Short mmCIF file of C-alpha atoms (C1' of nucleotides) in Angstrom, two decimals:
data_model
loop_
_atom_site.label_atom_id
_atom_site.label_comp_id
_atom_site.label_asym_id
_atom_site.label_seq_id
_atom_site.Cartn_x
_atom_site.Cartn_y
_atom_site.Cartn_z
CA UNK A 22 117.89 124.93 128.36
CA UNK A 23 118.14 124.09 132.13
CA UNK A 24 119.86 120.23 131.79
CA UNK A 25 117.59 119.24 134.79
CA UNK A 26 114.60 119.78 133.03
CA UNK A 27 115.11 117.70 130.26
CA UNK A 28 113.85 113.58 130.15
CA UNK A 29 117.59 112.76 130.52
CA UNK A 30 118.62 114.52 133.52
CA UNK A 31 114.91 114.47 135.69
CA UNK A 32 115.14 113.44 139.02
CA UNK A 33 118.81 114.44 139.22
CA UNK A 34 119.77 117.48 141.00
CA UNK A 35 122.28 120.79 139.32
CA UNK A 36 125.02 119.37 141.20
CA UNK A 37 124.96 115.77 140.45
CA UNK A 38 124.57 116.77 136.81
CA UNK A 39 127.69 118.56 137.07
CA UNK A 40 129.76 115.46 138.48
CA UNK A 41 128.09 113.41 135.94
CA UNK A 42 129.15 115.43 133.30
CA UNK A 43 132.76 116.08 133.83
CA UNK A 44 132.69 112.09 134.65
CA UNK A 45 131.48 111.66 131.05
CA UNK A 46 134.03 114.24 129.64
CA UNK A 47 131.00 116.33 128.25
CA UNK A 48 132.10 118.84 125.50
CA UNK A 49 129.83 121.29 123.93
CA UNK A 50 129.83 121.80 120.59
CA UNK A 51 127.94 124.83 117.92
CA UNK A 52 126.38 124.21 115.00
CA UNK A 53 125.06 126.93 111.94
CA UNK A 54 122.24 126.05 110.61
CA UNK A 55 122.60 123.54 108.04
CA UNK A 56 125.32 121.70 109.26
CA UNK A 57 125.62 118.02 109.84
CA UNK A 58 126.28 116.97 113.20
CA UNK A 59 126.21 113.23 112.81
CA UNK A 60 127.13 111.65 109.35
CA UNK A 61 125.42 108.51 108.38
CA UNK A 62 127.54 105.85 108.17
CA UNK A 63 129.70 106.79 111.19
CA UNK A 64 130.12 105.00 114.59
CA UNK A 65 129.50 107.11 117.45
CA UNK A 66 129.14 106.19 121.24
CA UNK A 67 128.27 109.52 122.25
CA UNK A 68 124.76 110.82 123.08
CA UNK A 69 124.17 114.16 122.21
CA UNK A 70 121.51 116.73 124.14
CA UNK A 71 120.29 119.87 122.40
CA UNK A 72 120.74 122.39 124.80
CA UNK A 73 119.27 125.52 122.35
CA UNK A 74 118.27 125.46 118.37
CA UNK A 75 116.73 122.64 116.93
CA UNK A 76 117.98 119.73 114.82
CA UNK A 77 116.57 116.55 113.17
CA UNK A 78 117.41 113.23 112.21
CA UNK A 79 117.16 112.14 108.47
CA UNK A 80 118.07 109.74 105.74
CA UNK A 81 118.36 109.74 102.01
CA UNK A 82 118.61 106.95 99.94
CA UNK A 83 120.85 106.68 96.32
CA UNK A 84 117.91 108.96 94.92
CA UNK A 85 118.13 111.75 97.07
CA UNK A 86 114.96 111.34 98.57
CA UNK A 87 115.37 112.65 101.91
CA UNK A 88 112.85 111.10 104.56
CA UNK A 89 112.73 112.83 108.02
CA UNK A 90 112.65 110.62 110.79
CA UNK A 91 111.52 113.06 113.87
CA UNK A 92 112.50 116.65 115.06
CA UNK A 93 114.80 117.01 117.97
CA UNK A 94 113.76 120.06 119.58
CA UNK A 95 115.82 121.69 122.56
CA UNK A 96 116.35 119.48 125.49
CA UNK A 97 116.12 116.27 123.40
CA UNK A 98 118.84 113.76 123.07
CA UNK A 99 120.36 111.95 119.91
CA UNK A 100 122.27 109.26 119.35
CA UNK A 101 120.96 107.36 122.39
CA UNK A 102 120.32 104.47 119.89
CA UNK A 103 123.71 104.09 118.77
CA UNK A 104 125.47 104.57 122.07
CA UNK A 105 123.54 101.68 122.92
CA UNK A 106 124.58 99.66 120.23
CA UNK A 107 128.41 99.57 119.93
CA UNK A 108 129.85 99.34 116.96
CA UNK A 109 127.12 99.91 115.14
CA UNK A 110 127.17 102.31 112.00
CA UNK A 111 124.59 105.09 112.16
CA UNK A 112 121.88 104.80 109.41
CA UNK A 113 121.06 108.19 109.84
CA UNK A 114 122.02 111.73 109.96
CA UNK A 115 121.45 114.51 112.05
CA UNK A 116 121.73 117.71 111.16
CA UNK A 117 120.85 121.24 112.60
CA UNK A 118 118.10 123.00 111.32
CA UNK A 119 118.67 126.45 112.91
CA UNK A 120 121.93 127.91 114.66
CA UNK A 121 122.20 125.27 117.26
CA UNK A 122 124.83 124.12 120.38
CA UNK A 123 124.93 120.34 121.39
CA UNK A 124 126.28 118.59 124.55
CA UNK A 125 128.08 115.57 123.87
CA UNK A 126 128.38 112.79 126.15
CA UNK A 127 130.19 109.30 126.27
CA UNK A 128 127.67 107.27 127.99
CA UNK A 129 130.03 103.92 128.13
CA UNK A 130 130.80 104.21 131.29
CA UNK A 131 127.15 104.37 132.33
CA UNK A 132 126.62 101.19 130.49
CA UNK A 133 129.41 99.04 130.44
CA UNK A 134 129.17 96.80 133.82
CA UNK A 135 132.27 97.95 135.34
CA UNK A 136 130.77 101.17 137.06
CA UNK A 137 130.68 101.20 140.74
CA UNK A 138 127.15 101.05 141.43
CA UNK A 139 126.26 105.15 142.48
CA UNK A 140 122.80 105.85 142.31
CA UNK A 141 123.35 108.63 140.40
CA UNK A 142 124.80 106.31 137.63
CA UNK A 143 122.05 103.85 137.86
CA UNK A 144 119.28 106.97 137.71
CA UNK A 145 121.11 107.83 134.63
CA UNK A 146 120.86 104.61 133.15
CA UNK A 147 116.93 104.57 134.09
CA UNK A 148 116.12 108.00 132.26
CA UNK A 149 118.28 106.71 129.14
CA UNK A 150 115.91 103.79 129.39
CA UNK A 151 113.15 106.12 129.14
CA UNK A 152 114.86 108.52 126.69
CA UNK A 153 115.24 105.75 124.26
CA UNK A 154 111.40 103.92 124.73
CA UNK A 155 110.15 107.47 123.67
CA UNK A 156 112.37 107.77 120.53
CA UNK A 157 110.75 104.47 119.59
CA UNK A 158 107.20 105.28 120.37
CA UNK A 159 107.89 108.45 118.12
CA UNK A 160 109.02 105.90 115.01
CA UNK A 161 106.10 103.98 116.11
CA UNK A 162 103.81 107.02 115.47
CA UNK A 163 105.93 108.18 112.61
CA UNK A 164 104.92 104.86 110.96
CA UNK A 165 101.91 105.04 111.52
CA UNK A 166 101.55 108.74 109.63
CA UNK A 167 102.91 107.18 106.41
CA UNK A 168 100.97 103.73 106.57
CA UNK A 169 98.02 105.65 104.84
CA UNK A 170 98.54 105.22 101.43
CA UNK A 171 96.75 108.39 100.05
CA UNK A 172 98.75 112.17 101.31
CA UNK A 173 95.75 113.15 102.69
CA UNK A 174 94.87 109.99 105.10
CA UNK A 175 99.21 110.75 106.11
CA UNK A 176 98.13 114.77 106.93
CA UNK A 177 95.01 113.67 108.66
CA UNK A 178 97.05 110.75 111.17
CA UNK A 179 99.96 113.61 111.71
CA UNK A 180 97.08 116.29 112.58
CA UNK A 181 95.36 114.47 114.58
CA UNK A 182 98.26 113.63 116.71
CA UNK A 183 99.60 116.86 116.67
CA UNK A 184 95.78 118.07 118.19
CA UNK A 185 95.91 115.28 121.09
CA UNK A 186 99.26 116.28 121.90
CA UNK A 187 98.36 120.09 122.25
CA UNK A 188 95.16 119.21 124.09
CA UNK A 189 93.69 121.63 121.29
CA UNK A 190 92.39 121.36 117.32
CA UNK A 191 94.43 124.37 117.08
CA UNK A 192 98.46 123.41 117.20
CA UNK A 193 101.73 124.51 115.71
CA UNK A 194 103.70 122.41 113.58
CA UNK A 195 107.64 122.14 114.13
CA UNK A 196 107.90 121.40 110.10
CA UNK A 197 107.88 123.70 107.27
CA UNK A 198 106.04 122.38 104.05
CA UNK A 199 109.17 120.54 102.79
CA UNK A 200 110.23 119.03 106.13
CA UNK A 201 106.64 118.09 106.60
CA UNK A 202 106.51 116.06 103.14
CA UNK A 203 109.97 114.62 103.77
CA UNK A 204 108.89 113.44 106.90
CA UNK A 205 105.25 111.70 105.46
CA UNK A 206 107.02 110.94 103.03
CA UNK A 207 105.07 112.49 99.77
CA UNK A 208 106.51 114.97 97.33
CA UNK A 209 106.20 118.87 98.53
CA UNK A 210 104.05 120.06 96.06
CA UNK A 211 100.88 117.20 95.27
CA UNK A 212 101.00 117.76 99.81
CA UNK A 213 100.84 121.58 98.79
CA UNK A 214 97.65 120.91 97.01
CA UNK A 215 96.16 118.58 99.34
CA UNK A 216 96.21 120.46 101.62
CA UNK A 217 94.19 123.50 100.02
CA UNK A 218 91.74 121.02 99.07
CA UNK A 219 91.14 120.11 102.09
CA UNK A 220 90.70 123.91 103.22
CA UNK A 221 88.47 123.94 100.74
CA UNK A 222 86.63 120.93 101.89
CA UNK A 223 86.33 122.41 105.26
CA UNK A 224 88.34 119.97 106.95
CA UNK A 225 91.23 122.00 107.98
CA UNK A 226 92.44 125.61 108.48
CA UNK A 227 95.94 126.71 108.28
CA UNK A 228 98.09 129.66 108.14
CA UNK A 229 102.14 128.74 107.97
CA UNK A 230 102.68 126.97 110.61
CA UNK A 231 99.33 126.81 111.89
CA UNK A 232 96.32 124.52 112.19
CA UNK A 233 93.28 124.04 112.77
CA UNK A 234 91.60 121.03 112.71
CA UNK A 235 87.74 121.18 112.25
CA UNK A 236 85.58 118.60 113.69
CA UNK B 13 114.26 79.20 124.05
CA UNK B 14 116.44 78.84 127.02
CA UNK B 15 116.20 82.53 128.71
CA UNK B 16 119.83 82.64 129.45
CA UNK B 17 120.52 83.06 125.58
CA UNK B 18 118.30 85.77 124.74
CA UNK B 19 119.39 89.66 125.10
CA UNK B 20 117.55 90.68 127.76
CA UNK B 21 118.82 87.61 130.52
CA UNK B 22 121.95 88.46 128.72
CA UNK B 23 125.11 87.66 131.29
CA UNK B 24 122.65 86.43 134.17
CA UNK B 25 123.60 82.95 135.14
CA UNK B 26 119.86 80.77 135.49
CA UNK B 27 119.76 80.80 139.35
CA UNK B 28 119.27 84.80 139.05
CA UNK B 29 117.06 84.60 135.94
CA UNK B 30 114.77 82.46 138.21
CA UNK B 31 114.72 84.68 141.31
CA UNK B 32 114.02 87.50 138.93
CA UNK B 33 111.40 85.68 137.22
CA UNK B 34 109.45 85.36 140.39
CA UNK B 35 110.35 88.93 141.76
CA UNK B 36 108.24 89.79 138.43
CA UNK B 37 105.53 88.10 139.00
CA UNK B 38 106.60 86.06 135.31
CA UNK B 39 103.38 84.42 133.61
CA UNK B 40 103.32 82.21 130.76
CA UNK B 41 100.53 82.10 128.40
CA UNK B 42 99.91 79.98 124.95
CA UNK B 43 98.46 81.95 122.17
CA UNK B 44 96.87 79.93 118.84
CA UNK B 45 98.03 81.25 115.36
CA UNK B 46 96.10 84.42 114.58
CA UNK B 47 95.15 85.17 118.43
CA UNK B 48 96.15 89.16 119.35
CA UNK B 49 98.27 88.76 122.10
CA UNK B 50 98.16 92.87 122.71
CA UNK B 51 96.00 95.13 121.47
CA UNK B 52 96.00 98.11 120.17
CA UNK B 53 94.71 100.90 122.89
CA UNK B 54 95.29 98.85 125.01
CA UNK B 55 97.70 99.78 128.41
CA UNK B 56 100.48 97.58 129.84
CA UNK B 57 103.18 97.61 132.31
CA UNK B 58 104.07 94.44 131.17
CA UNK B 59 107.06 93.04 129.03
CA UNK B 60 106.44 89.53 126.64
CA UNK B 61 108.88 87.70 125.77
CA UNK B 62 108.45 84.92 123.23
CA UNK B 63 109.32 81.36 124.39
CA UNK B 64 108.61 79.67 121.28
CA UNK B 65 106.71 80.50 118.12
CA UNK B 66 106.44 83.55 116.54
CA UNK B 67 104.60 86.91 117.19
CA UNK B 68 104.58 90.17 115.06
CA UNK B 69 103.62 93.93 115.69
CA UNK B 70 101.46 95.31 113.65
CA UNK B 71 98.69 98.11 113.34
CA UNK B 72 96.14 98.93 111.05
CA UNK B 73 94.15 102.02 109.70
CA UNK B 74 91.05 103.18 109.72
CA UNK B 75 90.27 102.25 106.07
CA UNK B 76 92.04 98.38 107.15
CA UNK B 77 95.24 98.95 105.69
CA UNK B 78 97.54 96.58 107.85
CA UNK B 79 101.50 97.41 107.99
CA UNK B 80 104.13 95.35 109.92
CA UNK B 81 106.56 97.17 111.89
CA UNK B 82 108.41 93.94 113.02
CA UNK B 83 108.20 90.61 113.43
CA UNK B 84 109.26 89.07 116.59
CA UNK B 85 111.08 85.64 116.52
CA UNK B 86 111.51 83.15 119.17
CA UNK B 87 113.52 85.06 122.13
CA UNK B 88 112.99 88.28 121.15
CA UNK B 89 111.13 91.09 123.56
CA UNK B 90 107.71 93.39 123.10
CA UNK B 91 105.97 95.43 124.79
CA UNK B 92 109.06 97.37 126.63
CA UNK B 93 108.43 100.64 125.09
CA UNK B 94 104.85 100.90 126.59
CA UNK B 95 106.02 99.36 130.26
CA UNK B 96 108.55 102.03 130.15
CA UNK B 97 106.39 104.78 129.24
CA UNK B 98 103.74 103.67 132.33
CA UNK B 99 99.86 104.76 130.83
CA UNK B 100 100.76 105.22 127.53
CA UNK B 101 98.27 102.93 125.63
CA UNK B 102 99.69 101.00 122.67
CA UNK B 103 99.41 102.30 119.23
CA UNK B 104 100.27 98.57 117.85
CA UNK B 105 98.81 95.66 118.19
CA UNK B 106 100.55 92.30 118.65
CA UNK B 107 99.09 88.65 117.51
CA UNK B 108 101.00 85.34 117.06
CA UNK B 109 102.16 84.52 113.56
CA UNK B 110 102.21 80.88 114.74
CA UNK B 111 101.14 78.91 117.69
CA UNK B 112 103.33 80.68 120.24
CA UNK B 113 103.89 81.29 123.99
CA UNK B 114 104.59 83.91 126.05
CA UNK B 115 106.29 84.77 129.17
CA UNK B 116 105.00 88.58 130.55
CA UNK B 117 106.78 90.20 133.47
CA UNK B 118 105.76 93.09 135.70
CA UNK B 119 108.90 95.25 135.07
CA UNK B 120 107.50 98.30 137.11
CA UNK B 121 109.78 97.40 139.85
CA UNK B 122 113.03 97.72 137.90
CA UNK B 123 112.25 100.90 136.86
CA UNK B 124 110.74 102.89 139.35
CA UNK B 125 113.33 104.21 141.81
CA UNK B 126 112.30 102.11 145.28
CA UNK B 127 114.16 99.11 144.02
CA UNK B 128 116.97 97.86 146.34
CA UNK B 129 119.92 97.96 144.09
CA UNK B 130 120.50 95.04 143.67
CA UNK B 131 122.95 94.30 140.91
CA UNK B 132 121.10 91.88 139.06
CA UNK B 133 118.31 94.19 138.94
CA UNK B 134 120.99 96.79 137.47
CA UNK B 135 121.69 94.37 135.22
CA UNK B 136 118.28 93.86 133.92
CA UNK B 137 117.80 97.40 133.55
CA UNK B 138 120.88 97.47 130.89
CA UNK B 139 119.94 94.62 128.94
CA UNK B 140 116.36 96.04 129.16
CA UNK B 141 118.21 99.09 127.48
CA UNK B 142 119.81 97.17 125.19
CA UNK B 143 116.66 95.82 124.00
CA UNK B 144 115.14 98.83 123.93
CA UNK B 145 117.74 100.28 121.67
CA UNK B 146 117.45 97.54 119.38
CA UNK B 147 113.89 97.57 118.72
CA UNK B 148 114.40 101.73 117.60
CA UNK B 149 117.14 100.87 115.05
CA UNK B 150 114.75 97.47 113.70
CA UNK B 151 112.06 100.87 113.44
CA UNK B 152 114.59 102.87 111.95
CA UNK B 153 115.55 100.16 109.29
CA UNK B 154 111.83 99.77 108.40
CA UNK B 155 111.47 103.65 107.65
CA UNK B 156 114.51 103.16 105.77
CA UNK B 157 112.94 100.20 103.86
CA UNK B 158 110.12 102.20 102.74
CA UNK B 159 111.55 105.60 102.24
CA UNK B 160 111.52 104.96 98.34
CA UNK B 161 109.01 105.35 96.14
CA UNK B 162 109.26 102.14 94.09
CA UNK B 163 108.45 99.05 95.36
CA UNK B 164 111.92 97.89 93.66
CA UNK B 165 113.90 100.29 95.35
CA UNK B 166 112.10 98.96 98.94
CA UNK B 167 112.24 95.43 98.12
CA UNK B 168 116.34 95.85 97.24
CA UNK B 169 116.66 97.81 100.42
CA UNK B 170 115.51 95.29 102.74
CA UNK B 171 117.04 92.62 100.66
CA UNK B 172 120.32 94.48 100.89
CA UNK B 173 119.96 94.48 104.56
CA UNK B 174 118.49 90.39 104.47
CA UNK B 175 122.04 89.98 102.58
CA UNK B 176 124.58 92.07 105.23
CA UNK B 177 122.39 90.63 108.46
CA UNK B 178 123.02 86.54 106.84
CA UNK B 179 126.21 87.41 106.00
CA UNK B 180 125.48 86.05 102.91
CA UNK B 181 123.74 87.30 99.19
CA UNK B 182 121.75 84.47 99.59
CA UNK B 183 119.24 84.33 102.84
CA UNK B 184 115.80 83.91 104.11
CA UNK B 185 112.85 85.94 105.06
CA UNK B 186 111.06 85.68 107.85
CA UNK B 187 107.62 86.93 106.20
CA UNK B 188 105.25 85.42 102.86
CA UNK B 189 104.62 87.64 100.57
CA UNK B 190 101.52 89.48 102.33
CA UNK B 191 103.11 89.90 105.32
CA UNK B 192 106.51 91.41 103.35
CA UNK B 193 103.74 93.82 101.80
CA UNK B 194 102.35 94.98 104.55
CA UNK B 195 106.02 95.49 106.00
CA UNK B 196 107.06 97.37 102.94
CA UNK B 197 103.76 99.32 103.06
CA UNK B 198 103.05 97.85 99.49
CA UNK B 199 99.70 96.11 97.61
CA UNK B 200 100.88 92.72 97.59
CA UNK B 201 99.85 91.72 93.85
CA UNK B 202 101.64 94.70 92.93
CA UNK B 203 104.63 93.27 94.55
CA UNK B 204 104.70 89.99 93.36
CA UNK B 205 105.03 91.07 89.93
CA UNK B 206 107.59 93.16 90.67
CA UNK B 207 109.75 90.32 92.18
CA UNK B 208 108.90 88.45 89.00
CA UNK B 209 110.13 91.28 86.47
CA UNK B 210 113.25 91.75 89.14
CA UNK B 211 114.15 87.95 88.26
CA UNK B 212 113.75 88.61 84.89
CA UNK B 213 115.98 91.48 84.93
CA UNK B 214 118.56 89.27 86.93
CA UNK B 215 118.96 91.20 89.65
CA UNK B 216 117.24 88.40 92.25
CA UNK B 217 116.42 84.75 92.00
CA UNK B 218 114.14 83.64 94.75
CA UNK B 219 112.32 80.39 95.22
CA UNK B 220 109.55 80.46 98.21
CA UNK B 221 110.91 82.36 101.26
CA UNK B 222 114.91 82.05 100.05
CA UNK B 223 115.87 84.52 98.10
CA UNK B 224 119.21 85.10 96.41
CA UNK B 225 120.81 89.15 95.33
CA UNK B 226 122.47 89.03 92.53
CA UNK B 227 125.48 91.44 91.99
"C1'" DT C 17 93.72 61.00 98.75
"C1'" DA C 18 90.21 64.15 97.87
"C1'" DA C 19 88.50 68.48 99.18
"C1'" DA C 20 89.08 72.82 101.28
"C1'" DA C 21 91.68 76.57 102.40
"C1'" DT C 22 95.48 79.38 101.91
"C1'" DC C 23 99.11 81.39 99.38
"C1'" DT C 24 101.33 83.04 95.12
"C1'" DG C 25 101.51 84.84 90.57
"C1'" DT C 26 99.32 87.14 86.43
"C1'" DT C 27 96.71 90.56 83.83
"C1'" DG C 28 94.19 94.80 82.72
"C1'" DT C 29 92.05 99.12 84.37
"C1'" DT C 30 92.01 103.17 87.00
"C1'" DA C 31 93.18 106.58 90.26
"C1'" DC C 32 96.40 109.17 92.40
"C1'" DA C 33 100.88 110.83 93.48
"C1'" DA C 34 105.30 112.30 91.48
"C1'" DC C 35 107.33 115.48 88.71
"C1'" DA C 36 108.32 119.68 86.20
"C1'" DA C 37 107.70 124.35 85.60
"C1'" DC C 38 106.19 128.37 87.10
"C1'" DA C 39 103.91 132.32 89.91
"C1'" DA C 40 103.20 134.47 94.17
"C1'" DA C 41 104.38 135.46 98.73
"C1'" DA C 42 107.43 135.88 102.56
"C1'" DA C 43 111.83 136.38 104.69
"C1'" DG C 44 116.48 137.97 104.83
"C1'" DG C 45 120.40 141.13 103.54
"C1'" DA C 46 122.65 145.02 101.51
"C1'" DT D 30 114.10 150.63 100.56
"C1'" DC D 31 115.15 147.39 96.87
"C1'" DC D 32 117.05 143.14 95.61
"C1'" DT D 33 117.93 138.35 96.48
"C1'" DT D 34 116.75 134.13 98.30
"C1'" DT D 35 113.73 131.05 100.21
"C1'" DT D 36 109.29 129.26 100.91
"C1'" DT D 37 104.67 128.26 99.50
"C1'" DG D 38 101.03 127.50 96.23
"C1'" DT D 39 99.15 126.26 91.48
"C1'" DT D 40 98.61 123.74 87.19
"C1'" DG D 41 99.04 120.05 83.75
"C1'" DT D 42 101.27 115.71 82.26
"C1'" DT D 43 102.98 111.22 83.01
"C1'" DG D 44 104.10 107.03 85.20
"C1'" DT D 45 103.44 103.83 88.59
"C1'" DA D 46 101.17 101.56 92.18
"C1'" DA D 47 96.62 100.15 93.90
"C1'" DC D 48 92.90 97.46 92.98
"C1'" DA D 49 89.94 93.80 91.27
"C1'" DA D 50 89.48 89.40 89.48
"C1'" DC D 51 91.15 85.25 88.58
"C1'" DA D 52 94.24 80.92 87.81
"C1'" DG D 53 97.59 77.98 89.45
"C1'" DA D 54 100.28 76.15 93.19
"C1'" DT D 55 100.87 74.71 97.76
"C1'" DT D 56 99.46 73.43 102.28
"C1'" DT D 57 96.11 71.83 105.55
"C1'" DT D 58 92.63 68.70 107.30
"C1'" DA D 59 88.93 65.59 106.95
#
DNA sequence: TAAAATCTGTTGTTACAACAACAAAAAGGA
DNA sequence: TCCTTTTTGTTGTTGTAACAACAGATTTTA
């Protein structure tokens, strides 16, 4: 993952990135599938950037129940929220979902006043600005997906995002059946059968990780 | 609501907050309880911020189910996700709870690049981020709030979190009993009975919007 | 202060989603 | 390749939340 490709670093050229990042002591870090990267419940006040594997932010409550807030895919930050919020326990955790390796930043100095004003700094702060209105419009949407109160009215909001975003009714999913139901939140196995139902109702097509959604 | 004392003016003295103001091209407008304020669809590059009153964001599916993803007291930002992702059109609409009134800037100049840097305009942009930040963890709570299956085990998590924000097991509510529904992504009749059998258990008391947790 | 409108609480019925338990398929390792 | 593990799909049962319909309480306003 090329850093100035990503939402966080646009606009900023390779060497600038590089004097921002030893200036915010970045340290890479790997992860094995599985792992947790960020514990809920801990105070952080670095952002983190996926530079390859994937990873995704969750929370459980005192069931178990494990709801899946969004995916971070490669190139997306983390912990932008609580960087921005000092002090401020996290509520959830992220974890790695395949062999992954994280860039960790500490952004303070970029927001704390006392920075001498170099553009560089202040482009910085404007793409974390940006980073952080697109995590929300993502919980926005993510709302929206579970405001249905039937599984399949959740599938059919999801789809049809997923279809708008890939400019096709054919799309991938990042989610595998479990991740999918954790994140509408609806148990794995009635969302199993909705969703053959609704092959069978001609609404949708899948295979794995697949759609296709029919008009 | 003197500007100076919410979080995005934060640490501007009132002689800046008024050059700003007019740099923005600030607009005040009176909405009537029940008027939409935003639509949903809609696109803005403008920020609200509520002088007095009370506003809340809401959207609704295609079946007329309405859910709350926050209210929005007296001081308190909106619209600074969409005027910082320019063209995206809202998925949310926004309507005054009460008789309210508005002040909407044109924040297109702090965040595209051509601004002079001046340092109050740096300064907006962090509070702006600030804001910004906030309004993803208030999202993040509400997923949180309705991660569980019960409606007791939503209503005690947002109650728990009523309790830690007042300080206090005892505290208020800022929604009636529809309007905590459709924030908890509940049927409302449903709910009320399930606050009554909760006070019968002795685990709440609750008398109109105050509400007491019982340990 | 009476009437209207809104909000809150109650009850019973019904539908749908959770859950458990299992089978089949796919992926990963030895 | 076989064996193990993980993922996906299926079925039936059960519980709980939605829904409808209404009564009582509270607020608004004429």
């Amino acid at each position: 993952m090329k850093l100035s490709n990503t939402l966080l670093f646009r606009g900023l050229q390779d060497k600038k990135i590089d004097s921002i990042l030893s200036c915010l002591n970045a340290e890479k870090h790997s992860y094995k599938k599985g792992e947790i990267i960020l514990t809920e419940g801990s105070i952080t006040e670095n952002i983190g950037i996926v530079l390859s594997g994937k990873a995704m932010i969750s929370c459980s409550d005192i069931w178990g129940n494990n709801s899946i807030l969004s995916d971070i895919p490669s190139g997306s930050v983390f912990g932008e929220v609580y960087a921005c919020i000092p002090g401020q326990p996290m509520l959830v955790t992220v974890s790695a979902v395949e062999n992954t390796s994280i860039l960790f930043m500490n952004v303070c100095r970029v927001l704390t006043t006392c920075t001498n004003a170099c553009p560089f700094h202040i482009k910085l702060v404007r793409n974390l600005l940006t980073v952080c209105a697109h995590k929300s419009f993502q919980l926005s949407q993510r709302i929206q997906h579970t405001s249905s109160k039937s599984i399949r009215g959740r599938l059919m909001s999801y789809f049809s995002e997923c279809a708008k975003q890939f400019g096709s009714n054919s799309f991938l999913i990042p989610y595998n059946r479990q991740q999918l139901a954790d994140y509408l939140n609806v148990d794995r196995s009635t969302m199993c059968n909705e969703l053959s139902k609704m092959q069978k109702d001609g609404v949708i097509e899948y295979n794995k990780n697949k759609f296709l959604l029919k008009t």
